[in-house]
Short mmCIF file of C-alpha atoms and ligand atoms in Angstrom, two decimals:
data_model
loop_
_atom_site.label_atom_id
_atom_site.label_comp_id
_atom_site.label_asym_id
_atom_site.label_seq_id
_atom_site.Cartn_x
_atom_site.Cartn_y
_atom_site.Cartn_z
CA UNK A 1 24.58 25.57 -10.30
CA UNK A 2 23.63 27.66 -7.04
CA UNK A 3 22.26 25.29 -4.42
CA UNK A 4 20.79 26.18 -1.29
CA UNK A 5 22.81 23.46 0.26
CA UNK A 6 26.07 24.29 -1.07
CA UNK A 7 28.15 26.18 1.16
CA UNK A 8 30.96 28.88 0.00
CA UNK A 9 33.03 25.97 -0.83
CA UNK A 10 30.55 24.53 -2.60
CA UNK A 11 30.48 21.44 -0.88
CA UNK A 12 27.17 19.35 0.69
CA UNK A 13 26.20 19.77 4.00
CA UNK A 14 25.61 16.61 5.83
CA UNK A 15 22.26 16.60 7.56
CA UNK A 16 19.02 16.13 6.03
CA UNK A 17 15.90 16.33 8.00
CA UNK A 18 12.50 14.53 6.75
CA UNK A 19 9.78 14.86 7.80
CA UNK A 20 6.57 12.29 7.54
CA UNK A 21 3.27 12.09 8.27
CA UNK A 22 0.91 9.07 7.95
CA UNK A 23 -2.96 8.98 7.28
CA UNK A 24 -3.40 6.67 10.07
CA UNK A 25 -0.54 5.07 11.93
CA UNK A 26 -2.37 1.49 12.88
CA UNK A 27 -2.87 1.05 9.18
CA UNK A 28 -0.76 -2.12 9.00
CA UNK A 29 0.52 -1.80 5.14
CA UNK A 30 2.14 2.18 6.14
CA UNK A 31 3.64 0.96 9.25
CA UNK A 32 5.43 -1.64 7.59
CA UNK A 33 6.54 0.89 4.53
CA UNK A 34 7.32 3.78 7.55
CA UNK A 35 9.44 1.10 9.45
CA UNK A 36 11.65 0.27 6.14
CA UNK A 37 11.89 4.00 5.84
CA UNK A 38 13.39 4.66 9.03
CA UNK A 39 15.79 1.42 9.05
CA UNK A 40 17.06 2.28 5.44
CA UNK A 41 17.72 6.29 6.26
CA UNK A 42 19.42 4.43 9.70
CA UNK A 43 21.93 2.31 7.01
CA UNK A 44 22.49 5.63 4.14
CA UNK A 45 23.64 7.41 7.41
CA UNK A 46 26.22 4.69 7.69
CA UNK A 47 27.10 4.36 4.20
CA UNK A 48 27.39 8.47 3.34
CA UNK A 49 28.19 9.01 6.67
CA UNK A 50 25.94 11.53 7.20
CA UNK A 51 22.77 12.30 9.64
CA UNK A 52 19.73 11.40 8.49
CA UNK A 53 16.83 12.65 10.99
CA UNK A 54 13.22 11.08 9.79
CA UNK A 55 10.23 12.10 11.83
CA UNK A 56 6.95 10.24 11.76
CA UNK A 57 3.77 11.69 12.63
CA UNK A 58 0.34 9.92 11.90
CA UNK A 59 -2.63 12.49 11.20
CA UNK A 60 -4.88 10.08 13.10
CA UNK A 61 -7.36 10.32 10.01
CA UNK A 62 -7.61 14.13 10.12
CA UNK A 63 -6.49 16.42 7.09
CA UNK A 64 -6.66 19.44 9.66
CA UNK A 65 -4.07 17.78 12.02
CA UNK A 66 -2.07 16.94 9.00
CA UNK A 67 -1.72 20.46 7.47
CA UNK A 68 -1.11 21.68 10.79
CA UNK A 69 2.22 18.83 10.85
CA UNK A 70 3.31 20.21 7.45
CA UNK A 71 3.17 23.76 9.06
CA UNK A 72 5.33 22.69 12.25
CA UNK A 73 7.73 20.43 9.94
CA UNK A 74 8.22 23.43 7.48
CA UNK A 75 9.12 25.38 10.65
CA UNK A 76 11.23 22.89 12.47
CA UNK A 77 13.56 22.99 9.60
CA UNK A 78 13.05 19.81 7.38
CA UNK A 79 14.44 19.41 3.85
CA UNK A 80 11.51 17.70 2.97
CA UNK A 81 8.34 16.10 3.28
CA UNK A 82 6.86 12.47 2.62
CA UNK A 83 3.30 12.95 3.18
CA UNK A 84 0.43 10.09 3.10
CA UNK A 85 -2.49 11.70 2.63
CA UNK A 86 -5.37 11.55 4.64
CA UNK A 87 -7.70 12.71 2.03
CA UNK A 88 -6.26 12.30 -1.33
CA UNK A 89 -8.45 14.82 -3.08
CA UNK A 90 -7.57 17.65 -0.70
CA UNK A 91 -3.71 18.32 -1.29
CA UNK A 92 -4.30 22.24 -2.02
CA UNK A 93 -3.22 23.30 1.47
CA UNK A 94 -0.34 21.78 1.65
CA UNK A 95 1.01 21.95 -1.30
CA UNK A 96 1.18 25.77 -0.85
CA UNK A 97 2.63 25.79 1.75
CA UNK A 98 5.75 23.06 1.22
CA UNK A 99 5.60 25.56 -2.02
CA UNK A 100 5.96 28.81 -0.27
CA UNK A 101 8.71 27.31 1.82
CA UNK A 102 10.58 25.47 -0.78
CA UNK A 103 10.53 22.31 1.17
CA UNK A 104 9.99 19.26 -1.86
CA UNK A 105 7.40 16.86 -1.07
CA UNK A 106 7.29 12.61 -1.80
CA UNK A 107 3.34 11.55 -1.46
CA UNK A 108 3.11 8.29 -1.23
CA UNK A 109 0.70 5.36 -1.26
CA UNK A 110 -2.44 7.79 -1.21
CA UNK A 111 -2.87 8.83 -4.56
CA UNK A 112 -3.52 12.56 -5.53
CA UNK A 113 -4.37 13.25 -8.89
CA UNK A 114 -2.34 14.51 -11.43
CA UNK A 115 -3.47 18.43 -11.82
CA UNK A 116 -2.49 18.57 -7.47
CA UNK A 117 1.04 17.16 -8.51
CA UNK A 118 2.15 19.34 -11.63
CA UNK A 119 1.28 22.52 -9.36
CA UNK A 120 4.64 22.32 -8.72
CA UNK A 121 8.10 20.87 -9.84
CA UNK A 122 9.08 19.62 -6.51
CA UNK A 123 5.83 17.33 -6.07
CA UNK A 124 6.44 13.57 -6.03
CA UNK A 125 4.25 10.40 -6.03
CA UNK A 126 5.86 7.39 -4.58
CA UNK A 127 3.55 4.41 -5.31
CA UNK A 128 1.93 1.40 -7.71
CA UNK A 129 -0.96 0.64 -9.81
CA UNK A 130 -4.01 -0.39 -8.26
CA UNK A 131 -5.00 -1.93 -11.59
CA UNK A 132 -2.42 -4.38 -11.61
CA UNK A 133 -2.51 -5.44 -7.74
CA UNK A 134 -6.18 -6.01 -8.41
CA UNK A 135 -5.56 -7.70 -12.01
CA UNK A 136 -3.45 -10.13 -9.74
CA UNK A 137 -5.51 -10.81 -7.19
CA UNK A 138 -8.00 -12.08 -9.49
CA UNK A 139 -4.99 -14.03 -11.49
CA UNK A 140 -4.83 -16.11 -8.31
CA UNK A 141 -8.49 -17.02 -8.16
CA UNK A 142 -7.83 -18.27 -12.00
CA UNK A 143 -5.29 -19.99 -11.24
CA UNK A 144 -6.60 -21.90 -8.61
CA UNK A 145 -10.09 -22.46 -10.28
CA UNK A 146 -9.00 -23.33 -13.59
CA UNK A 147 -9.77 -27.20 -14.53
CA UNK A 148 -13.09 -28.73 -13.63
CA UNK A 149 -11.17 -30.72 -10.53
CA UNK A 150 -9.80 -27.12 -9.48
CA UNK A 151 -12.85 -25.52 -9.74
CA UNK A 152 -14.91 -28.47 -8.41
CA UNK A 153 -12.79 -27.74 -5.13
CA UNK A 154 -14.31 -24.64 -4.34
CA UNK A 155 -17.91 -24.86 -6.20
CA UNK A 156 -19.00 -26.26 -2.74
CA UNK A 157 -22.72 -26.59 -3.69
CA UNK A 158 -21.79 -27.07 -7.33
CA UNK A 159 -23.72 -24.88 -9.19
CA UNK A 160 -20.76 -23.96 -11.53
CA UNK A 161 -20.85 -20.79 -10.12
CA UNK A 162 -18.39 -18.99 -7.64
CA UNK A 163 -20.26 -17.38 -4.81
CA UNK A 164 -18.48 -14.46 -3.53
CA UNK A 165 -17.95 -11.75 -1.02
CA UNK A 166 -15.85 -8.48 -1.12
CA UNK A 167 -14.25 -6.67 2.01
CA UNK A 168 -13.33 -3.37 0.67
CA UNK A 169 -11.41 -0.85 1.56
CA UNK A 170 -11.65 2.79 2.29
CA UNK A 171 -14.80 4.39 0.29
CA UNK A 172 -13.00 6.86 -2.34
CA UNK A 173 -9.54 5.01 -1.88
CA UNK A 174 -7.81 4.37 -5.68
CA UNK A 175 -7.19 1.07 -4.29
CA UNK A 176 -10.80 0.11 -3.03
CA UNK A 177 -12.62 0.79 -6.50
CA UNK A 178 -9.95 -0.12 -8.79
CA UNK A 179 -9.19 -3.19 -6.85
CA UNK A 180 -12.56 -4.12 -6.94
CA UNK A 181 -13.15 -3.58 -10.50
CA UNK A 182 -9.80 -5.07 -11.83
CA UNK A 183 -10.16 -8.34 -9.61
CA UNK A 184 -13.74 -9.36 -10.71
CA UNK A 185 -13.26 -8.70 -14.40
CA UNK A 186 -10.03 -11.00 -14.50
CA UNK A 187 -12.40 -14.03 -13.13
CA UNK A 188 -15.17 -13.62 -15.09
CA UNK A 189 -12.99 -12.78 -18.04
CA UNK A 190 -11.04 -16.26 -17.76
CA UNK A 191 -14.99 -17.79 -18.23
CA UNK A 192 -15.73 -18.63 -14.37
CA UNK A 193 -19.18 -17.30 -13.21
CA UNK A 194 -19.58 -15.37 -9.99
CA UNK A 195 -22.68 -14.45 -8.00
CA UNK A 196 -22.30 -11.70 -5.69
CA UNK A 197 -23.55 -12.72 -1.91
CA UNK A 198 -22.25 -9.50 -0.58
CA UNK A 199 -20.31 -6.53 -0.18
CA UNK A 200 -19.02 -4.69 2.92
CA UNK A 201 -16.77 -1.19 3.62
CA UNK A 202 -14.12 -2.43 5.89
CA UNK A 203 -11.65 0.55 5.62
CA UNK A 204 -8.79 -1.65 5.36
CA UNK A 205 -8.95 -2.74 8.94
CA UNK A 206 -8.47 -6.14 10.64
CA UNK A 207 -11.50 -5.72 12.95
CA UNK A 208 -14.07 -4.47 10.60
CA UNK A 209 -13.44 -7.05 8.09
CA UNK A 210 -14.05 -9.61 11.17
CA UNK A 211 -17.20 -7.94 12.32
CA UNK A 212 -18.42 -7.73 8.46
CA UNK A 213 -17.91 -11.60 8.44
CA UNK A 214 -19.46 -12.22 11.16
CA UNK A 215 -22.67 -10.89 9.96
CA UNK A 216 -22.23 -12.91 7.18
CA UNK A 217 -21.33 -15.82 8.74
CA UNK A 218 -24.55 -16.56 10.68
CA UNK A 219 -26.91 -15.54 7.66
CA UNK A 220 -24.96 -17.14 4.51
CA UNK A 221 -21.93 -18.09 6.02
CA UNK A 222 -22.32 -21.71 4.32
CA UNK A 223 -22.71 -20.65 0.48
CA UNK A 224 -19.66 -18.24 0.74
CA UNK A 225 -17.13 -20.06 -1.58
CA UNK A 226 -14.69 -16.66 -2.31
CA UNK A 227 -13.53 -14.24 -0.42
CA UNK A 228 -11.99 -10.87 -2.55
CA UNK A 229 -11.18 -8.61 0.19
CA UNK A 230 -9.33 -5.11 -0.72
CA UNK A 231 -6.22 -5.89 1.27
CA UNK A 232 -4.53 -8.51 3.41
CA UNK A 233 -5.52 -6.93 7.21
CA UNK A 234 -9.04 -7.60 5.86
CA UNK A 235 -9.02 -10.95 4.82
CA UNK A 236 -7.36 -12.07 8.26
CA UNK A 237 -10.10 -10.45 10.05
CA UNK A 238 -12.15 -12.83 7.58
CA UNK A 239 -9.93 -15.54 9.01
CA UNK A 240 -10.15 -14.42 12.69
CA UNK A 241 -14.18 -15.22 12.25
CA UNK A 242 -13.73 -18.02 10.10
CA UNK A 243 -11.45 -19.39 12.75
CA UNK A 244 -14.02 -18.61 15.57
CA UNK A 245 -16.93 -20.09 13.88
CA UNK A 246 -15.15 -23.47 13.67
CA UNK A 247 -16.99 -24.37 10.61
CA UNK A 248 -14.01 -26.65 8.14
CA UNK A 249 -15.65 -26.14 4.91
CA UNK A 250 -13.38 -22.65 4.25
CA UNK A 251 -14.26 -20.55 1.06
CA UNK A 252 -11.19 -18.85 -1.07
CA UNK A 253 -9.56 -16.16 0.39
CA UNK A 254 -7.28 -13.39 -1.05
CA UNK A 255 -6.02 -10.28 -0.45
CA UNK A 256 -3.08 -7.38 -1.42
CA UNK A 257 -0.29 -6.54 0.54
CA UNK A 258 1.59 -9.46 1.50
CA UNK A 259 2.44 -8.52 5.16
CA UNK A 260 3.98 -10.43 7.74
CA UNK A 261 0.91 -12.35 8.98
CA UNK A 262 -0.97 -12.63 5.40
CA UNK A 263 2.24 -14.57 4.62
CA UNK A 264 2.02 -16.68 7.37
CA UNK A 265 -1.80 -17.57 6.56
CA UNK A 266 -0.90 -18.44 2.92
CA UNK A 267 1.93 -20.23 4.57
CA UNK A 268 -0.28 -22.52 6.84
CA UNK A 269 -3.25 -22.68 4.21
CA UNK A 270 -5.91 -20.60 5.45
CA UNK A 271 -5.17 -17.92 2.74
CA UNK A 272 -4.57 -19.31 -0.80
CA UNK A 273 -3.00 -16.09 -1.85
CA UNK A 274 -2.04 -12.27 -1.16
CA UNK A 275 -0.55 -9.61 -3.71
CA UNK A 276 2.83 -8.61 -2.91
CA UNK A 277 2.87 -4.95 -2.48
CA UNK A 278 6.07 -3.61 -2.57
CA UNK A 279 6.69 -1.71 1.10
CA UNK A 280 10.67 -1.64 0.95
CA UNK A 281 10.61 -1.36 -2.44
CA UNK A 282 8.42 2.29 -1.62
CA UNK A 283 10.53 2.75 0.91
CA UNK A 284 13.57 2.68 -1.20
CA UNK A 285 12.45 5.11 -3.57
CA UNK A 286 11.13 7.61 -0.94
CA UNK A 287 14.34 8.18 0.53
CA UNK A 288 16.33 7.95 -2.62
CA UNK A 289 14.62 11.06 -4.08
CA UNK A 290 14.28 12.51 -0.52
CA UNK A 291 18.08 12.28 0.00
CA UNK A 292 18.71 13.20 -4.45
CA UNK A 293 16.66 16.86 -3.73
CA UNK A 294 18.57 17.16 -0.05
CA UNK A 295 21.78 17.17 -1.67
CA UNK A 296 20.72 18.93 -4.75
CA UNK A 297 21.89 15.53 -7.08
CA UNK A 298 21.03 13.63 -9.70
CA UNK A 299 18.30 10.22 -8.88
CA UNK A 300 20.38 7.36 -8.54
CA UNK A 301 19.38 4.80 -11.70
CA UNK A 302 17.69 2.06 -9.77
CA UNK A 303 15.11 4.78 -9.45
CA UNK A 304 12.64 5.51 -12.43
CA UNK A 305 10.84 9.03 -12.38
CA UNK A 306 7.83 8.74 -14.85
CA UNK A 307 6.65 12.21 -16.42
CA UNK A 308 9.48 13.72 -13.70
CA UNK A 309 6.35 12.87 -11.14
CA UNK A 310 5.66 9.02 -10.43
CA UNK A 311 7.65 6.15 -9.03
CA UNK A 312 5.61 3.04 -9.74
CA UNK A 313 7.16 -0.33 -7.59
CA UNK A 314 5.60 -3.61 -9.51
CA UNK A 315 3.33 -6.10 -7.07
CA UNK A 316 3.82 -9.88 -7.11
CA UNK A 317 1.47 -13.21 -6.64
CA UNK A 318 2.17 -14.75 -3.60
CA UNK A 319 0.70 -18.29 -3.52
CA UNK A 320 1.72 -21.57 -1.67
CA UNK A 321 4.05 -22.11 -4.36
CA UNK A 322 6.44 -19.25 -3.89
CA UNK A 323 5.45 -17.82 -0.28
CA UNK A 324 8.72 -19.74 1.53
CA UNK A 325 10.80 -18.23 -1.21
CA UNK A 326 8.95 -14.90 -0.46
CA UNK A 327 9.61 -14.74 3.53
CA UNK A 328 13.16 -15.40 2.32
CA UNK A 329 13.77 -12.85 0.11
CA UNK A 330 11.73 -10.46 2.59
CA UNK A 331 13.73 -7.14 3.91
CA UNK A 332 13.66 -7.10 7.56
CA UNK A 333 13.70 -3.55 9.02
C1 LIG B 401 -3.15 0.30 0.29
C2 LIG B 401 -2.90 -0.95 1.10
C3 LIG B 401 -3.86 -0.99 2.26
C4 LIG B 401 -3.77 0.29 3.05
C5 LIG B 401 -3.97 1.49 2.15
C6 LIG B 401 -3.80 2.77 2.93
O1 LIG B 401 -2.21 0.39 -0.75
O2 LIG B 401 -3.07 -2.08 0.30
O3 LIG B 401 -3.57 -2.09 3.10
O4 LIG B 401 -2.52 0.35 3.65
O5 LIG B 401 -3.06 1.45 1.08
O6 LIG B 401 -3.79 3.89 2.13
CA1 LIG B 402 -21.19 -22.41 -6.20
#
């Protein structure tokens, strides 16, 4: 087959440019996946001895800025693009143009639907379900509230109810509403009853979920037994004013991601649980198909295409009980 990187002896060139751009780069959970991205391209360099150039942008939370990246990418020469988009519902742009250009494209951890990605063949979504990550998260609440001396533990006022807040992420995020959804139908589905003290937007961010606590904190701080929260940067920003209010009886907190310090909470107690969400894993499969379309090659196995679109990594409970084993087993980039 003709490739556009086959030369007259039909052999591979070596370099393959990719380009990236990130919704936001302080969001904690893309840093971490961008970081694995660029250490792993580092080590396939080494191991196909080739150069492997990866460029990271962040869009700073503007689509504009990030179809104008895609533009100078496309014309800087890259072999393809790994976009996380700002807004997921407004791929059109971009699309057209990686299509007029015939530069591939791996989304990733921003969901578009499924009509943006069959507009053409060389559209990829690098991601997981935001079903199951919230399916766990309320798993670990089960877990941890199931027998009457369990849930005795956290039923401070004993009421046999659960009183709960949720930090939430970004409004219009497949991961804020079906994260939401998923978790609170696993715990009342298991039988335990929860009353709803509050609900805040904190767009995934450390600070926000702080200053959303603290406004709890002085009006019902006391009769908060759970805390849901979206993802992992919120619930330490839970911690952060849990910490500062120096109150000792702490509710139940969990989040998603399982970064560095949401492991280290769950590690000293303050967090009885996160949802592993796969960054290297992501990572992995980015520049596996990345590297598969530079060199015009079959996907190596490891790496399952689903409807020739969607790479889905599997999340994991992290509790006390396996988060040692966890920072063990942890990639380091
Ligand atoms: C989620 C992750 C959040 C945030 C968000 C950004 O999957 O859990 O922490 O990174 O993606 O799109
Ligand atoms: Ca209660």
């Amino acid at each position: 087959m003709e490739s556009k990187f086959q030369n007259e002896h039909g052999e591979c060139p070596k370099n393959l440019k990719i380009g990236v751009s990130v919704y936001d780069q302080y969001d904690t959970f893309v840093a971490s996946l961008t970081e694995c991205l660029k250490s792993m391209a580092k080590q396939k360099e080494k191991d196909e001895n080739i150069s492997i150039n990866v460029e990271v942008v962040s869009a700073g939370g503007k689509q504009s800025v990030q179809n104008d990246q895609v533009t100078d990418f496309i014309n800087a020469g890259c072999d393809i693009l790994c976009i996380n988009l700002v807004d997921r519902t407004d791929a059109t742009m971009i699309i057209e143009k990686a299509k007029n250009a015939n530069v591939p494209i791996v989304f990733f951890n921003r969901e578009l639907v499924r009509e943006d990605l069959e507009r053409w063949d060389k559209l990829y979504y690098v991601g997981s379900s935001a079903a199951e990550s919230g399916d766990m998260e309320g798993q670990i609440v089960v877990d941890l509230c199931t027998g009457e001396d369990n849930f005795k533990k956290w039923d401070k006022n004993g009421d046999g109810k659960l009183q709960y807040v949720i930090l939430e992420g970004e409004a219009g995020h497949q991961d804020s509403l079906v994260r939401t959804e998923h978790s609170i139908n696993i715990i009342t589905e298991a039988g335990i009853n929860l009353e709803k003290l509050g609900d805040g937007i904190a767009n995934w961010n450390r600070a926000q979920g702080k200053t959303k606590m603290d406004q709890w904190m002085g009006e019902i701080g006391d009769d908060i037994e759970l805390v849901l929260s979206n993802n992992d940067d919120m619930a330490l920003g839970a911690i952060d004013s849990w910490k500062e209010s120096g109150k000792s009886d702490w509710p139940l907190i969990v989040g998603i991601d399982g970064t560095a310090p949401a492991l280290q909470e769950v590690l000293e107690g303050n967090m009885q649980g996160t949802v592993l969400n796969d960054a290297p894993g992501q990572a992995h499969s980015i520049l596996e198909i990345a590297y598969s379309m530079g060199q015009d090659i079959e996907l190596p196995e490891d790496i399952e295409l689903t409807d020739d679109i969607y790479v889905s990594l599997p999340y994991r409970i992290v509790t006390a009980e396996n988060v040692e084993q966890i920072l063990k087993q942890q990639y380091q980039p």
